[in-house]
XYZ file of C-alpha atoms in Angstrom:
197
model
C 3.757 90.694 -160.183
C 2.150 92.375 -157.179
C 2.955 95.736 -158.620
C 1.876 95.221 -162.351
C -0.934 92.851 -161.424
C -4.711 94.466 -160.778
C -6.063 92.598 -157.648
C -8.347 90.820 -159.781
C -7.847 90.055 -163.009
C -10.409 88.032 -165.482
C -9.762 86.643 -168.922
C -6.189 88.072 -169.310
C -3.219 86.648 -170.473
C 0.560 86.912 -169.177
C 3.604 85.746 -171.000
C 7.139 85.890 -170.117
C 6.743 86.766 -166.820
C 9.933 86.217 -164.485
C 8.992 85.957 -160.992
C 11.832 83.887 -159.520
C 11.587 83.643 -155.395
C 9.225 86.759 -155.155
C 6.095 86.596 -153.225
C 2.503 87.225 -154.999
C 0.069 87.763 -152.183
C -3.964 88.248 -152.457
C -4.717 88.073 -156.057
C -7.459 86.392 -157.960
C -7.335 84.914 -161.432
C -10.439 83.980 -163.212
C -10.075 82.723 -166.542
C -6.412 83.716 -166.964
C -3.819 82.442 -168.862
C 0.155 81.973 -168.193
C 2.645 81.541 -170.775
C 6.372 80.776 -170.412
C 6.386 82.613 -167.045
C 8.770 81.851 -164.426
C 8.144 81.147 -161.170
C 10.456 78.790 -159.322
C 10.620 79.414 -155.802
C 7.662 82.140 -155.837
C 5.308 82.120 -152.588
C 1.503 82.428 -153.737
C 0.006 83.693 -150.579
C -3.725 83.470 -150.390
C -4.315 83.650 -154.004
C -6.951 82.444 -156.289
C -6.861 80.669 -159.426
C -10.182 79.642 -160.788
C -10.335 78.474 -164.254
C -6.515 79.182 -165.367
C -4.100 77.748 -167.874
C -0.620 77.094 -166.906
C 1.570 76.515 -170.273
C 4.985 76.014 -170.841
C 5.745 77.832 -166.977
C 7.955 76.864 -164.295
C 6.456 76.563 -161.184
C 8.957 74.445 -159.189
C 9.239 75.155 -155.433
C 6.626 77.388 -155.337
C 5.133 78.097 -151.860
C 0.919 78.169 -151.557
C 0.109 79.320 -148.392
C -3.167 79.794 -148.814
C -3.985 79.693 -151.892
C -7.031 78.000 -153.847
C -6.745 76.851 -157.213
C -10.410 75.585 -159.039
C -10.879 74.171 -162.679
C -7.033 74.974 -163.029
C -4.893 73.284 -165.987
C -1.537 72.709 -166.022
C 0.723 71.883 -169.747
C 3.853 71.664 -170.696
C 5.100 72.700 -167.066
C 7.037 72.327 -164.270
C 5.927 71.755 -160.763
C 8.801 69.790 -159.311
C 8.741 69.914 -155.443
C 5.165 71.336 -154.423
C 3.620 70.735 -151.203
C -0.180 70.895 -152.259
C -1.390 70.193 -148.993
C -0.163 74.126 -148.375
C -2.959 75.463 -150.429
C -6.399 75.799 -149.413
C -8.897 73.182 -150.312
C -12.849 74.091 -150.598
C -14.687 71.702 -148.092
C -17.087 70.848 -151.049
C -15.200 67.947 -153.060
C -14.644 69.398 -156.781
C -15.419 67.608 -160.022
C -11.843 68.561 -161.731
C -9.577 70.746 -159.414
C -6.773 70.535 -160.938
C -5.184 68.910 -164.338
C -1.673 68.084 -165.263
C -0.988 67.254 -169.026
C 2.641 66.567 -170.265
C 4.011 68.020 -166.705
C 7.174 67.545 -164.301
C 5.678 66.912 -160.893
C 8.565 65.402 -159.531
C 9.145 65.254 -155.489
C 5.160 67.029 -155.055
C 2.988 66.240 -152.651
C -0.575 65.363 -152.381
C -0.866 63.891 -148.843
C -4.670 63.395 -148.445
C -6.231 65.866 -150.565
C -9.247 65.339 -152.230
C -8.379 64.712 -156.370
C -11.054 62.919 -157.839
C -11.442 62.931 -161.865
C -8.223 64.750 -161.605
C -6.141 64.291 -164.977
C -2.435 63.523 -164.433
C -1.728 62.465 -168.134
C 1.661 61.942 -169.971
C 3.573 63.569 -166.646
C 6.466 62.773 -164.625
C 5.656 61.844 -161.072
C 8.657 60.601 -159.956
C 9.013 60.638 -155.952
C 5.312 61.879 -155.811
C 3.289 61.269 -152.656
C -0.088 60.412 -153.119
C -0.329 58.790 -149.991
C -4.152 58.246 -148.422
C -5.342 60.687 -151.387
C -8.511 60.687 -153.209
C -7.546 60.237 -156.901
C -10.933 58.296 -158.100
C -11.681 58.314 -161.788
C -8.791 60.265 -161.929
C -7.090 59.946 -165.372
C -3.849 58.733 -164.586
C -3.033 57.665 -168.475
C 0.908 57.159 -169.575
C 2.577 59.126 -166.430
C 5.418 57.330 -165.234
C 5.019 56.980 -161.299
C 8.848 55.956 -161.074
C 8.995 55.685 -156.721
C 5.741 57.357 -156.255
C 4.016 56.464 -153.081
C 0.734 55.079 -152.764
C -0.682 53.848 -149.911
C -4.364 54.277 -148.479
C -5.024 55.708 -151.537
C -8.659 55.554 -153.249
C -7.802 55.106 -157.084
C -11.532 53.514 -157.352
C -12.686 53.372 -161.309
C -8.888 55.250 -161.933
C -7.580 54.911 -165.794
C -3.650 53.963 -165.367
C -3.845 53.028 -168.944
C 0.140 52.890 -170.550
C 1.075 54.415 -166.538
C 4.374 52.797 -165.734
C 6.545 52.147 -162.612
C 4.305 51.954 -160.526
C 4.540 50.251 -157.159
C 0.332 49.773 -155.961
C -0.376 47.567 -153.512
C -2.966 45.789 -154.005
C -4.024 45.381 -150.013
C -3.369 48.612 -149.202
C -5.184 50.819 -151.428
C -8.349 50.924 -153.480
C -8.551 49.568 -156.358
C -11.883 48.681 -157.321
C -13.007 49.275 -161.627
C -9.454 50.902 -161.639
C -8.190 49.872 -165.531
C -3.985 48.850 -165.708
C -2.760 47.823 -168.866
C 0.122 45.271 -169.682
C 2.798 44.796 -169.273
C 2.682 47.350 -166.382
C -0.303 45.444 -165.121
C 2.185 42.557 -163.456
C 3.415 44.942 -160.939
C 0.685 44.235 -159.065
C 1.148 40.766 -158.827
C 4.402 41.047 -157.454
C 3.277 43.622 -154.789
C 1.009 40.155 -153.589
C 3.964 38.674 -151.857
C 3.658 35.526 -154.146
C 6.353 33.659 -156.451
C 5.742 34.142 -160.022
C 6.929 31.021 -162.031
């Protein structure tokens, strides 16, 4: 990509693209779009993404030294195994930085970082770490969170509407205006250390 990528590109589109375990350094993306490209195991080295679309790609393993995404959606696509916390995050908070829609983000982390109104709808987030993370009024709607951590986490005025498999507790994160639905709801009860009769 390096080679048949301009330094900056702006409202272009790229399709196809197989970019298996090679390294795409210094590039911005404004506006861009990415279609059925592969890039498992890629190292995106002080890019930046502001404003992309993600569909249909593989993105699993990828490496983000660096690298700033802003206003970037994700659909359709893989992003199993991601350490987020490896990209660079603006010291302003953003409104939307990032949004997953009908994704794999399987194993990923997001240790800490700063997700507010993020969406994470209709995903897979099994093994995720959202550990002490900022994910208020995040939109959070039918992902399962099969042994996804939370803890110290602010999901303050969240929507886990039709989420499932989640394991919240109650005492150990915020909460507050966050909307559960049932039956998924009663996890949180038993995450209260009390006997349900």
């Amino acid at each position: 990509m390096t080679g048949k990528v301009k330094k900056e590109c702006s409202g272009e589109v790229f399709s196809g693209l197989d970019f298996k375990g090679k390294a795409v350094t210094s590039r911005q993306f404004r506006d861009c779009t990415f279609r059925n490209c592969d890039f498992t195991g890629a190292a995106f080295r002080f890019c930046k993404f502001q404003d992309c679309n993600f569909e249909s790609c593989n993105l699993s393993l990828v490496k983000l030294g660096g690298s700033l995404f802003s206003g970037t959606a994700f659909k359709d696509s893989k992003l199993v195994g991601i350490n987020w916390t490896e990209a660079s995050w603006p010291g302003i908070k953003l409104s939307c930085p990032l949004r997953f829609e009908s994704c794999l983000l399987n194993d990923s982390t997001f240790l800490g970082l700063s997700l507010g109104g993020t969406r994470i709808s209709r995903c897979q987030a099994n093994g995720a770490d959202f550990r002490e993370a900022d994910l208020s009024k995040a939109d959070l709607t039918h992902t399962d969170f099969s042994g996804a951590l939370f803890g110290k986490t602010d999901l303050t005025g969240a929507n886990l509407d039709q989420a499932r498999n989640y394991a919240i507790r109650i005492s150990d994160n915020r909460v507050k205006d966050a909307r559960f639905s049932m039956p998924e709801a009663m996890a949180l009860l038993y995450c209260l250390d009390i006997k349900i009769v």
